Short mmCIF file of N, CA and C in Angstrom, two decimals:
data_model
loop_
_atom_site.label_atom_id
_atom_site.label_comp_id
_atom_site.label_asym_id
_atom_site.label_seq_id
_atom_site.Cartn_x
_atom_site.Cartn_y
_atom_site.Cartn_z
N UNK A 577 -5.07 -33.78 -11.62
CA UNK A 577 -6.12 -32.78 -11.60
C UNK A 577 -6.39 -32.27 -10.18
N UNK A 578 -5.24 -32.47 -9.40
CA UNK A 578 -5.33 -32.15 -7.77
C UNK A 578 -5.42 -30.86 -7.80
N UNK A 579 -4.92 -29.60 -8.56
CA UNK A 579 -4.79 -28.43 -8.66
C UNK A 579 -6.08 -27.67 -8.62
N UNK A 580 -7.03 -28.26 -10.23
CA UNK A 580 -8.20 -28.07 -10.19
C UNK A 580 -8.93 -28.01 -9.47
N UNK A 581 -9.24 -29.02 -8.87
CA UNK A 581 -10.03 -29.43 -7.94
C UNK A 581 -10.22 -28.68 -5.91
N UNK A 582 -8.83 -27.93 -6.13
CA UNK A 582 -9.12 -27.23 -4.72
C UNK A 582 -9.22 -26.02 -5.32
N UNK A 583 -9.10 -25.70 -6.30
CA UNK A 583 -9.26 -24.09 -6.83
C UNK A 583 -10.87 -23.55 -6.16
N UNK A 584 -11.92 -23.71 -5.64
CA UNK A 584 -12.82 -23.00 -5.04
C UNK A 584 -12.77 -23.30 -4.22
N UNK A 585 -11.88 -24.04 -3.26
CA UNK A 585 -11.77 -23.93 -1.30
C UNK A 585 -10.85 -23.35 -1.80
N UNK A 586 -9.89 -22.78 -2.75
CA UNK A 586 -8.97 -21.52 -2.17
C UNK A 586 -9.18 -20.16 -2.81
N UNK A 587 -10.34 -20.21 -3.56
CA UNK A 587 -11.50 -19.09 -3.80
C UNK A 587 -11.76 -18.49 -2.93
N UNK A 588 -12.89 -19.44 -1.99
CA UNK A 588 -13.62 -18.87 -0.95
C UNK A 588 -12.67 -18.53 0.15
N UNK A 589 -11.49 -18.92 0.32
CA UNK A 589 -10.50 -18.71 1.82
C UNK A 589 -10.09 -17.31 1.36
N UNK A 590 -9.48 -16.79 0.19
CA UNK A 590 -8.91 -15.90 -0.45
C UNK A 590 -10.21 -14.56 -0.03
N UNK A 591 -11.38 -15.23 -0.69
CA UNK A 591 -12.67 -14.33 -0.33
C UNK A 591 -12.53 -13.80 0.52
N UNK A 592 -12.95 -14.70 1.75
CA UNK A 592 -13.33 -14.47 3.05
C UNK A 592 -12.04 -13.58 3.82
N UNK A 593 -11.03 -14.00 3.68
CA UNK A 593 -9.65 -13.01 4.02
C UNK A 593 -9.88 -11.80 3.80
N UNK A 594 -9.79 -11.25 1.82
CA UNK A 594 -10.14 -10.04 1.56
C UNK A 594 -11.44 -9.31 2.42
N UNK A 595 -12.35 -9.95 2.67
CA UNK A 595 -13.37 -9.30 3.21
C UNK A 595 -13.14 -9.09 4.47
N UNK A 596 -12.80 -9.89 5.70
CA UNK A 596 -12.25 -9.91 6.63
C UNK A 596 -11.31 -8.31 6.81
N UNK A 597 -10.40 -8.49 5.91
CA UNK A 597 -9.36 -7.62 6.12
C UNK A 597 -10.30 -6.14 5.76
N UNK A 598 -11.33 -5.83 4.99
CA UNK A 598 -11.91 -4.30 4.70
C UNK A 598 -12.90 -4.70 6.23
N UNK A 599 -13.64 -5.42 6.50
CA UNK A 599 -14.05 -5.09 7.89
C UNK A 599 -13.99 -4.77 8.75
N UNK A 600 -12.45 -5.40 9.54
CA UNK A 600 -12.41 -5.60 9.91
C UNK A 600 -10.70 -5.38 10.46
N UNK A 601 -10.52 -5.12 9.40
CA UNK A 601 -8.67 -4.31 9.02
C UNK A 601 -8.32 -3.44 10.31
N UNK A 602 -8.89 -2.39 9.99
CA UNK A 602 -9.16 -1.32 11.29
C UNK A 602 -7.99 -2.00 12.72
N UNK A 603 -8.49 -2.85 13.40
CA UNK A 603 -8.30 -3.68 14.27
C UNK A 603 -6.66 -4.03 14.41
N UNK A 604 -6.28 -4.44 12.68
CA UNK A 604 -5.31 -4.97 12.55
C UNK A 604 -4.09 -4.01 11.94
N UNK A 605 -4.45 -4.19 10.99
CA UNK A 605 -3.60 -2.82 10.32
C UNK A 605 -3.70 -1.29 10.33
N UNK A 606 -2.54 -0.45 10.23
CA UNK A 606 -2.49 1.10 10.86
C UNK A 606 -2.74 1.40 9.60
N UNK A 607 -3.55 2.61 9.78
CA UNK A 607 -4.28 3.01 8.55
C UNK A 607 -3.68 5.23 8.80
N UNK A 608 -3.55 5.82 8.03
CA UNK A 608 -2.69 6.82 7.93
C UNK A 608 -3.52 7.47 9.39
N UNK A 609 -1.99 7.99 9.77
CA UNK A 609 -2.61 9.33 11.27
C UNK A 609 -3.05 10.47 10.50
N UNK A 610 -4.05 10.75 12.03
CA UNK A 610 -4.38 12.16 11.48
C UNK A 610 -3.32 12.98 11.35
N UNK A 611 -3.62 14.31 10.54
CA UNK A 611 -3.11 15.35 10.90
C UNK A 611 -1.85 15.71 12.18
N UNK A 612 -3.07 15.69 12.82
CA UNK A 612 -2.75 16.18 14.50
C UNK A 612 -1.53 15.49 15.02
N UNK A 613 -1.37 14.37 14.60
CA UNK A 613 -0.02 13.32 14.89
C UNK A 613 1.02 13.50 14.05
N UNK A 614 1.10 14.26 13.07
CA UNK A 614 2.06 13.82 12.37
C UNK A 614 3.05 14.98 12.60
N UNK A 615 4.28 15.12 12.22
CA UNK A 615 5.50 16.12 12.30
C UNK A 615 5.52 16.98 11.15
N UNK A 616 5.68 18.11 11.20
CA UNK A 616 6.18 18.78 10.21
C UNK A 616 7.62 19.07 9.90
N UNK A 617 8.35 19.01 9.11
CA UNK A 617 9.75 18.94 9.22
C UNK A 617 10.17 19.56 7.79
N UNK A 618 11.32 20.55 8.08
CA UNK A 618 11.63 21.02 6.76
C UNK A 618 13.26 20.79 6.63
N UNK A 619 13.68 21.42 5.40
CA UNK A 619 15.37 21.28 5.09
C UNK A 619 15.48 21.24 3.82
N UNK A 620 16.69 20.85 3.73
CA UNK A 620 17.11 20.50 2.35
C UNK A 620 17.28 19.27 1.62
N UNK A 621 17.01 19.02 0.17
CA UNK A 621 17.19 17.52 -0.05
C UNK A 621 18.66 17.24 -0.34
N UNK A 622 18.99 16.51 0.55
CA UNK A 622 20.70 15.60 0.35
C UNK A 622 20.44 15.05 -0.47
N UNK A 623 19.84 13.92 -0.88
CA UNK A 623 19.75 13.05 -2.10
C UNK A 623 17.98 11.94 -2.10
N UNK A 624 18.01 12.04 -3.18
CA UNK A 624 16.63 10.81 -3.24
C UNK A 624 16.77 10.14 -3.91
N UNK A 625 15.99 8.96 -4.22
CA UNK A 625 16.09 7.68 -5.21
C UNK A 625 14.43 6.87 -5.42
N UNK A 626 14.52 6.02 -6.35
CA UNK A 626 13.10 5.62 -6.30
C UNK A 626 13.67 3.52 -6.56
N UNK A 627 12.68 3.11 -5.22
CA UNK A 627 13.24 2.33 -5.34
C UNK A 627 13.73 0.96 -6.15
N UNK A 628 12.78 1.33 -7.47
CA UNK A 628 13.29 0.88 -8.93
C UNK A 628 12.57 1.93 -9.87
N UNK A 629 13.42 1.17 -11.22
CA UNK A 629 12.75 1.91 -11.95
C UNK A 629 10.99 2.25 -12.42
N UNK A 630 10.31 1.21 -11.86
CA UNK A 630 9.14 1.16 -11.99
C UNK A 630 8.12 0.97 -10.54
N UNK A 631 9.11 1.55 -9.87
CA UNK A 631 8.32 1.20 -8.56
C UNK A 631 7.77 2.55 -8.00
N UNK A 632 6.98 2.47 -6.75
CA UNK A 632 6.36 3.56 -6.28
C UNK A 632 6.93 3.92 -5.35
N UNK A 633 7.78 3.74 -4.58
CA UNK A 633 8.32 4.24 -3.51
C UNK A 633 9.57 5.48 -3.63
N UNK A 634 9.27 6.30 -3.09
CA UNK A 634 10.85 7.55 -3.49
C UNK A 634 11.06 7.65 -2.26
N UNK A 635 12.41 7.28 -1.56
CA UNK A 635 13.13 7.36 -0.72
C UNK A 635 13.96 8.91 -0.81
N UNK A 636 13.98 9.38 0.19
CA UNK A 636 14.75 10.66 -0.18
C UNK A 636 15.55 11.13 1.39
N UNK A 637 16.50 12.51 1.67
CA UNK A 637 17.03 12.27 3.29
C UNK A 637 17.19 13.87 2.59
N UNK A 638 16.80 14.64 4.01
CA UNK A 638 16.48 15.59 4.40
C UNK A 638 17.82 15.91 5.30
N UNK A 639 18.95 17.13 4.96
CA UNK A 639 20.28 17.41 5.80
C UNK A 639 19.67 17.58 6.77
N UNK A 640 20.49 16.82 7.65
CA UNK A 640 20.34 17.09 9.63
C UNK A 640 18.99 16.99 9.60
N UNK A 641 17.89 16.13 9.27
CA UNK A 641 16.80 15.39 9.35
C UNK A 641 16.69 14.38 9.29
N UNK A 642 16.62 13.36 8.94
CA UNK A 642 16.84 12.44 8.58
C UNK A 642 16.46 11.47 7.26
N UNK A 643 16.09 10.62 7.12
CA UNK A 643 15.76 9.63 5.70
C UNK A 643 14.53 9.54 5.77
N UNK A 644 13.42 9.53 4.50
CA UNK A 644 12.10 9.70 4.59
C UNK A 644 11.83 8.59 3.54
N UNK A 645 10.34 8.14 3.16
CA UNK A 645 10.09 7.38 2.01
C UNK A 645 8.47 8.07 1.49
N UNK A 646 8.38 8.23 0.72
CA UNK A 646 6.62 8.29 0.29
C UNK A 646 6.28 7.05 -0.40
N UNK A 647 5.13 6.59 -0.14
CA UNK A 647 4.80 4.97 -0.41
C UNK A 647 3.63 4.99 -1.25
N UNK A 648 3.74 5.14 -2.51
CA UNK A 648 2.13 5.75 -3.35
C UNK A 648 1.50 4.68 -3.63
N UNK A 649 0.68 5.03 -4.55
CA UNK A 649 0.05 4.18 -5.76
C UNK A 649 0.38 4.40 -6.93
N UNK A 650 0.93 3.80 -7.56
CA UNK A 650 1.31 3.91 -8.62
C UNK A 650 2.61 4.58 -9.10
N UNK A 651 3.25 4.15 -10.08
CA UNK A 651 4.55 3.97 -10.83
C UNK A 651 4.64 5.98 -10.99
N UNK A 652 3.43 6.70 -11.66
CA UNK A 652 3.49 7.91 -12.23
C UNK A 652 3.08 8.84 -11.54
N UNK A 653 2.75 8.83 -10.02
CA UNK A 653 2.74 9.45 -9.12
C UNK A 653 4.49 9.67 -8.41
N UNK A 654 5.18 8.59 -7.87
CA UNK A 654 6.55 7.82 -7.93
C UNK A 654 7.25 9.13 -8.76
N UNK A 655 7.18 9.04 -9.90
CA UNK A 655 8.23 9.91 -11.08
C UNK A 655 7.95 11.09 -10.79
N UNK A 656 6.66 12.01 -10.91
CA UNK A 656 6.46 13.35 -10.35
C UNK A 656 7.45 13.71 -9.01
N UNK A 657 6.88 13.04 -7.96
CA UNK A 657 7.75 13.10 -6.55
C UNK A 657 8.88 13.20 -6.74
N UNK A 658 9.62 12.14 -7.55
CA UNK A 658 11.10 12.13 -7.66
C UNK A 658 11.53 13.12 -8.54
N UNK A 659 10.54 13.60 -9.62
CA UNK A 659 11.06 14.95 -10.19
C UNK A 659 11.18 16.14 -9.11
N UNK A 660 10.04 16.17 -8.89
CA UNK A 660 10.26 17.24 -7.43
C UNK A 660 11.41 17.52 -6.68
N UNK A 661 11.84 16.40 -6.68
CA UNK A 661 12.79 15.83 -5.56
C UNK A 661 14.32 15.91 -5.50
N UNK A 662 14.51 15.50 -6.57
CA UNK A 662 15.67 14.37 -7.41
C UNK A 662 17.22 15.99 -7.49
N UNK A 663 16.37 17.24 -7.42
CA UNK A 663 17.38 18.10 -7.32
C UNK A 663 17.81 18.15 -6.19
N UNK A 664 19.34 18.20 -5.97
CA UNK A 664 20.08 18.55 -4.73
C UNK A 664 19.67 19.66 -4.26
N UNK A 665 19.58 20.19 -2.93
CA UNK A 665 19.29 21.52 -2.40
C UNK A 665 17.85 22.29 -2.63
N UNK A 666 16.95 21.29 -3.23
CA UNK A 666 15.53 21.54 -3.15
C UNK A 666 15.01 22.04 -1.59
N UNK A 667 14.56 22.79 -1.20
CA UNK A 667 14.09 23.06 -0.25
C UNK A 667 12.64 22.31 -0.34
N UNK A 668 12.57 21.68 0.72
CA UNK A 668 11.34 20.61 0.91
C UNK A 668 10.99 20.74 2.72
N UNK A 669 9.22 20.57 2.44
CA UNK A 669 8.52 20.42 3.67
C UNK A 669 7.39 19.04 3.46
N UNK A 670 7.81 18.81 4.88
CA UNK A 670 6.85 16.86 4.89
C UNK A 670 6.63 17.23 6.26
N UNK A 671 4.99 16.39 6.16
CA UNK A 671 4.58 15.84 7.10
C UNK A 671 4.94 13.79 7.55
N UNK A 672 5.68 14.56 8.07
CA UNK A 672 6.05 12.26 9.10
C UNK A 672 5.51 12.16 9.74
N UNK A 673 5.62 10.86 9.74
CA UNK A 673 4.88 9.89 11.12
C UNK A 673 6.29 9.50 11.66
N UNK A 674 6.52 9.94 12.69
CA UNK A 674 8.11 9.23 13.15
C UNK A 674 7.58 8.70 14.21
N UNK A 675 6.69 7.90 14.97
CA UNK A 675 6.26 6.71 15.21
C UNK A 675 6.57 5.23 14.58
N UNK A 676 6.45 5.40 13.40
CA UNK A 676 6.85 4.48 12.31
C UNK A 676 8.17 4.41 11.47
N UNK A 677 8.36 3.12 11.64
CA UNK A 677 10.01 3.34 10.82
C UNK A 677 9.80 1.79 9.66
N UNK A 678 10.52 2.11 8.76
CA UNK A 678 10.40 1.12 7.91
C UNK A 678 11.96 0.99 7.51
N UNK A 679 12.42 -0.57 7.75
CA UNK A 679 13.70 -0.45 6.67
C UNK A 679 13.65 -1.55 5.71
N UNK A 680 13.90 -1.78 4.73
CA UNK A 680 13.92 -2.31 3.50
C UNK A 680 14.93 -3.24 4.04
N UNK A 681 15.25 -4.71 3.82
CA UNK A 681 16.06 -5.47 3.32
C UNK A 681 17.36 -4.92 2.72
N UNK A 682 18.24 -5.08 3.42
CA UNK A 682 19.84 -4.59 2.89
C UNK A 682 19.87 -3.50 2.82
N UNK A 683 19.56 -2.76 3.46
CA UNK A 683 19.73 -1.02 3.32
C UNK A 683 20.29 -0.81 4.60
N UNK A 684 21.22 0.62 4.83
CA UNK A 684 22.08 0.97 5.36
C UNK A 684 20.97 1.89 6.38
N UNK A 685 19.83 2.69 6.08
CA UNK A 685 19.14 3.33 6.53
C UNK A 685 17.30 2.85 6.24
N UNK A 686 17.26 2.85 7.51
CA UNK A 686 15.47 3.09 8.19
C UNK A 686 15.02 4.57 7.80
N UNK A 687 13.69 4.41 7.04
CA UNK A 687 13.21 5.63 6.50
C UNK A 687 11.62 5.82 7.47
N UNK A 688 11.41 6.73 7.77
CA UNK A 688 10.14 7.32 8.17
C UNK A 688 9.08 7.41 6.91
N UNK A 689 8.07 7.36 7.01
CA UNK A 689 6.68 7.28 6.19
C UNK A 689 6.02 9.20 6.15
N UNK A 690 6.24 9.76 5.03
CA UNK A 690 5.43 10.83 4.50
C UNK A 690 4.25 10.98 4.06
N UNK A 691 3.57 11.71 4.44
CA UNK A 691 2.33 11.95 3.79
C UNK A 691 1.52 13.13 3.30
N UNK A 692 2.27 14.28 3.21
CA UNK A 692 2.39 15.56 2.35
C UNK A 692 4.06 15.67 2.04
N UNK A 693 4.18 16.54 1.12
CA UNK A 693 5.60 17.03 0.51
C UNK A 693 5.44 18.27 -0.40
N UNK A 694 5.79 19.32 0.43
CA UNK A 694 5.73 21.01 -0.74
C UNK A 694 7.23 20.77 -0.79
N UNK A 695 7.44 20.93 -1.89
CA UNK A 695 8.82 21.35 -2.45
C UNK A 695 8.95 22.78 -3.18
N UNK A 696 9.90 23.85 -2.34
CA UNK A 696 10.14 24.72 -3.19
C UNK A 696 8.68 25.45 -3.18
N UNK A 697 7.66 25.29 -2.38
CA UNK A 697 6.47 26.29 -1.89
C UNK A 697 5.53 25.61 -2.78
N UNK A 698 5.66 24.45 -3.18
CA UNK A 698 4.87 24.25 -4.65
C UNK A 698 4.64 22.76 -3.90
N UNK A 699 3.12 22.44 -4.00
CA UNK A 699 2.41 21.36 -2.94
C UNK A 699 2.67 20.29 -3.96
N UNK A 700 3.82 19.01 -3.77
CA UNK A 700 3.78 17.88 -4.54
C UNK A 700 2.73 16.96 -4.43
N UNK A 701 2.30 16.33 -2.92
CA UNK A 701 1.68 15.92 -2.88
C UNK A 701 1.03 16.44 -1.33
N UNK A 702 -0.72 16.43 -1.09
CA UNK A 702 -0.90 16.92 0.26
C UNK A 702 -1.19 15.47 0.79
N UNK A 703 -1.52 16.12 1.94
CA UNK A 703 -1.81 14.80 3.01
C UNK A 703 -3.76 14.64 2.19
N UNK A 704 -4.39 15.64 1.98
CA UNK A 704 -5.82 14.89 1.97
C UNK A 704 -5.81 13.51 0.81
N UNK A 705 -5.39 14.44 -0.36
CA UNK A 705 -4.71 13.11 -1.38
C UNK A 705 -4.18 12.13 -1.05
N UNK A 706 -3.22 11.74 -0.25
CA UNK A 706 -2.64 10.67 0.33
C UNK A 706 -4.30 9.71 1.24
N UNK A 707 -4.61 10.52 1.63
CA UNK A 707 -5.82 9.89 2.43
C UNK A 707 -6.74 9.37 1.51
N UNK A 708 -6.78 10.15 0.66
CA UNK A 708 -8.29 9.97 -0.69
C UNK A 708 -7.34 8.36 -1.02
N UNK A 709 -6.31 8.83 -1.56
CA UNK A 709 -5.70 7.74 -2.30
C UNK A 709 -5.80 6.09 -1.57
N UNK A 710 -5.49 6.62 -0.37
CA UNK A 710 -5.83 5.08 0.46
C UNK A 710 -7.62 4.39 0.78
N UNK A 711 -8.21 5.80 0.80
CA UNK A 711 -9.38 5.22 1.00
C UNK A 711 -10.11 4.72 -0.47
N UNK A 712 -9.45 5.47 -1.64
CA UNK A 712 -9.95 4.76 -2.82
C UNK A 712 -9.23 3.27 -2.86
N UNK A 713 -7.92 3.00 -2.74
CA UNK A 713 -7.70 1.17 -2.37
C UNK A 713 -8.26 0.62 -1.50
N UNK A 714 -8.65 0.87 -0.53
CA UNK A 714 -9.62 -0.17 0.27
C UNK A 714 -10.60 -0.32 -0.15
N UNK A 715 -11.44 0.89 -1.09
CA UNK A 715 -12.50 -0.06 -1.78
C UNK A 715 -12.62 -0.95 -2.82
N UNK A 716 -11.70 -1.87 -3.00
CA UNK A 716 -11.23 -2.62 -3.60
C UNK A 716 -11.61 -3.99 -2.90
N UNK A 717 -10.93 -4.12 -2.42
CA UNK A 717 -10.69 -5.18 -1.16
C UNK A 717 -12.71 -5.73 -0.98
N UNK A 718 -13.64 -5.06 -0.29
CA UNK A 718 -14.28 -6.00 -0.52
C UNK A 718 -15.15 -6.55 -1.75
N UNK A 719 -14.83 -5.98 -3.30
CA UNK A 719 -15.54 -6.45 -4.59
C UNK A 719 -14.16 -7.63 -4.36
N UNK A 720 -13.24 -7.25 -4.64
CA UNK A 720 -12.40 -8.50 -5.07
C UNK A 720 -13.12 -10.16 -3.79
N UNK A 721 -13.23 -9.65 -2.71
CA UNK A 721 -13.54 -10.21 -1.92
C UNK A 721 -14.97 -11.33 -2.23
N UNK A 722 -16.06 -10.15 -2.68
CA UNK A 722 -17.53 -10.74 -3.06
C UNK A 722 -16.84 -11.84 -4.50
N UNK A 723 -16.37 -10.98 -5.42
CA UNK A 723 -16.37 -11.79 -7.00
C UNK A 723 -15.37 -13.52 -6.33
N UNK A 724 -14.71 -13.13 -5.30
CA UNK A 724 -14.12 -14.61 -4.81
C UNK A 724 -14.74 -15.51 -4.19
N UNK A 725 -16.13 -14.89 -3.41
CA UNK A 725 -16.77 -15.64 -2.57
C UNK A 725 -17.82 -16.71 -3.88
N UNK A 726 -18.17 -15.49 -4.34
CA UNK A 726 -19.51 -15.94 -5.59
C UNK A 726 -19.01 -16.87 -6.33
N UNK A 727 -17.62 -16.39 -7.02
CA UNK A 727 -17.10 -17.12 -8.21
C UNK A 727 -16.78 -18.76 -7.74
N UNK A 728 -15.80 -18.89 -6.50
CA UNK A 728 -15.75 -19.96 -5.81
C UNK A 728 -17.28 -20.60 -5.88
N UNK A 729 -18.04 -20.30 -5.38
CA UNK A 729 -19.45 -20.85 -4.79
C UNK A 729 -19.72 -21.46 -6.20
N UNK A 730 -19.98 -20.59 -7.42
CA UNK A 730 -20.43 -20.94 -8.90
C UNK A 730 -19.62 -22.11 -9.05
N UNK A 731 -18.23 -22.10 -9.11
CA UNK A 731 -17.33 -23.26 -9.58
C UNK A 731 -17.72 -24.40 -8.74
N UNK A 732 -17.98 -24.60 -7.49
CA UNK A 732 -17.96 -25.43 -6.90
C UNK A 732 -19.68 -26.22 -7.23
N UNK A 733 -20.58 -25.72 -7.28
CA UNK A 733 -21.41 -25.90 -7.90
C UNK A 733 -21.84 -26.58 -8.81
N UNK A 734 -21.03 -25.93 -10.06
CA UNK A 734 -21.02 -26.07 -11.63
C UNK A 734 -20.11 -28.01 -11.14
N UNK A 735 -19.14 -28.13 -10.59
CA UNK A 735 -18.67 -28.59 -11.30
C UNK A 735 -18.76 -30.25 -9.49
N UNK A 736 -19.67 -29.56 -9.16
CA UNK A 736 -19.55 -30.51 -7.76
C UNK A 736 -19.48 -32.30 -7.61
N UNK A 737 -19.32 -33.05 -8.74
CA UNK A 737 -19.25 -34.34 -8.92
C UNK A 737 -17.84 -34.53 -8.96
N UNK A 738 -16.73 -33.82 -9.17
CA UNK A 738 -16.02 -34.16 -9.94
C UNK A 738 -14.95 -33.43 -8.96
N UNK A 739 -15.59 -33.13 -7.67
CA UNK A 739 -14.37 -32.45 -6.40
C UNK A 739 -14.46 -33.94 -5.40
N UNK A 740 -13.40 -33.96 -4.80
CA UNK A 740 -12.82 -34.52 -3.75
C UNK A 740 -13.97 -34.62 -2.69
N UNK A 741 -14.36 -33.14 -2.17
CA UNK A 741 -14.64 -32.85 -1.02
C UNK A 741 -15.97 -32.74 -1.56
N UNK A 742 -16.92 -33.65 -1.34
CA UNK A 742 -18.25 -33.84 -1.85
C UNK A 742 -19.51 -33.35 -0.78
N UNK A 743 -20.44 -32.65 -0.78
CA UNK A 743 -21.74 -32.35 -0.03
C UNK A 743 -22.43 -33.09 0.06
#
């Protein structure tokens, strides 16, 4: 019953992390550039891919530009893009961050991070959306955070005779 029994010291650590990290994140992790920083870059699409079938990421490479990725939320945002996309010789415009490079595990090419994409004059995704979209996941981070702190606290409580680590 060793399992049981640390399940609310790794409640509250889990808590306190999540919360930590929406406080305090800022500090630590890069959170999208403005505008003002980012590149505009146009061309043609050589080829794209998504990097499974159910995943959110669409990798795509821009002739005599280079390799790009958009990094969403969600699986059905992912499929739109890559519809957009997925035709050869699409004429496409992105905003990059080429500050940032990301390469995947076993891949032949390092992709740059997007955060608008008009394809063909027709806005797939803009940059404010990309922003909305991130600032709606961080508010996540500190409920998951509180329901870990509380829930831990309740369990440990409820059930405090019967833990290791006694008050």
């Amino acid at each position: 019953m060793f399992k049981a029994k640390i399940i609310p010291a790794l409640g509250l650590l889990m808590g306190v992390f999540f919360l930590a990290v929406h406080f305090f994140g800022d500090r630590f992790l890069e959170l999208i550039p403005s505008k003002s920083e980012l590149v505009k870059i146009s061309g043609e699409i050589e080829w794209a891919n998504r990097a499974s079938k159910r995943g959110r990421d669409v990798r795509f490479k821009i002739k005599e530009a280079g390799t790009f990725v958009h990094n969403g939320f969600g699986s059905s945002l992912a499929k739109d893009i890559y519809g957009a996309l997925s035709v050869v010789g699409t004429n496409v415009t992105v905003l990059v961050d080429l500050t940032e490079t990301q390469q995947p595990m076993a891949h032949e090419y390092s992709y740059n991070p997007v955060y608008e994409i008009i394809a063909n004059g027709v806005v797939v995704r803009s940059y404010e959306e990309s922003v909305a979209s991130e600032n709606r996941g961080a508010l996540l981070f500190p409920w998951v955070g509180l329901l870990l702190v509380v829930g831990s606290i309740y369990e440990y409580r409820k059930h405090r005779k019967t833990y290791w680590f006694k008050t």
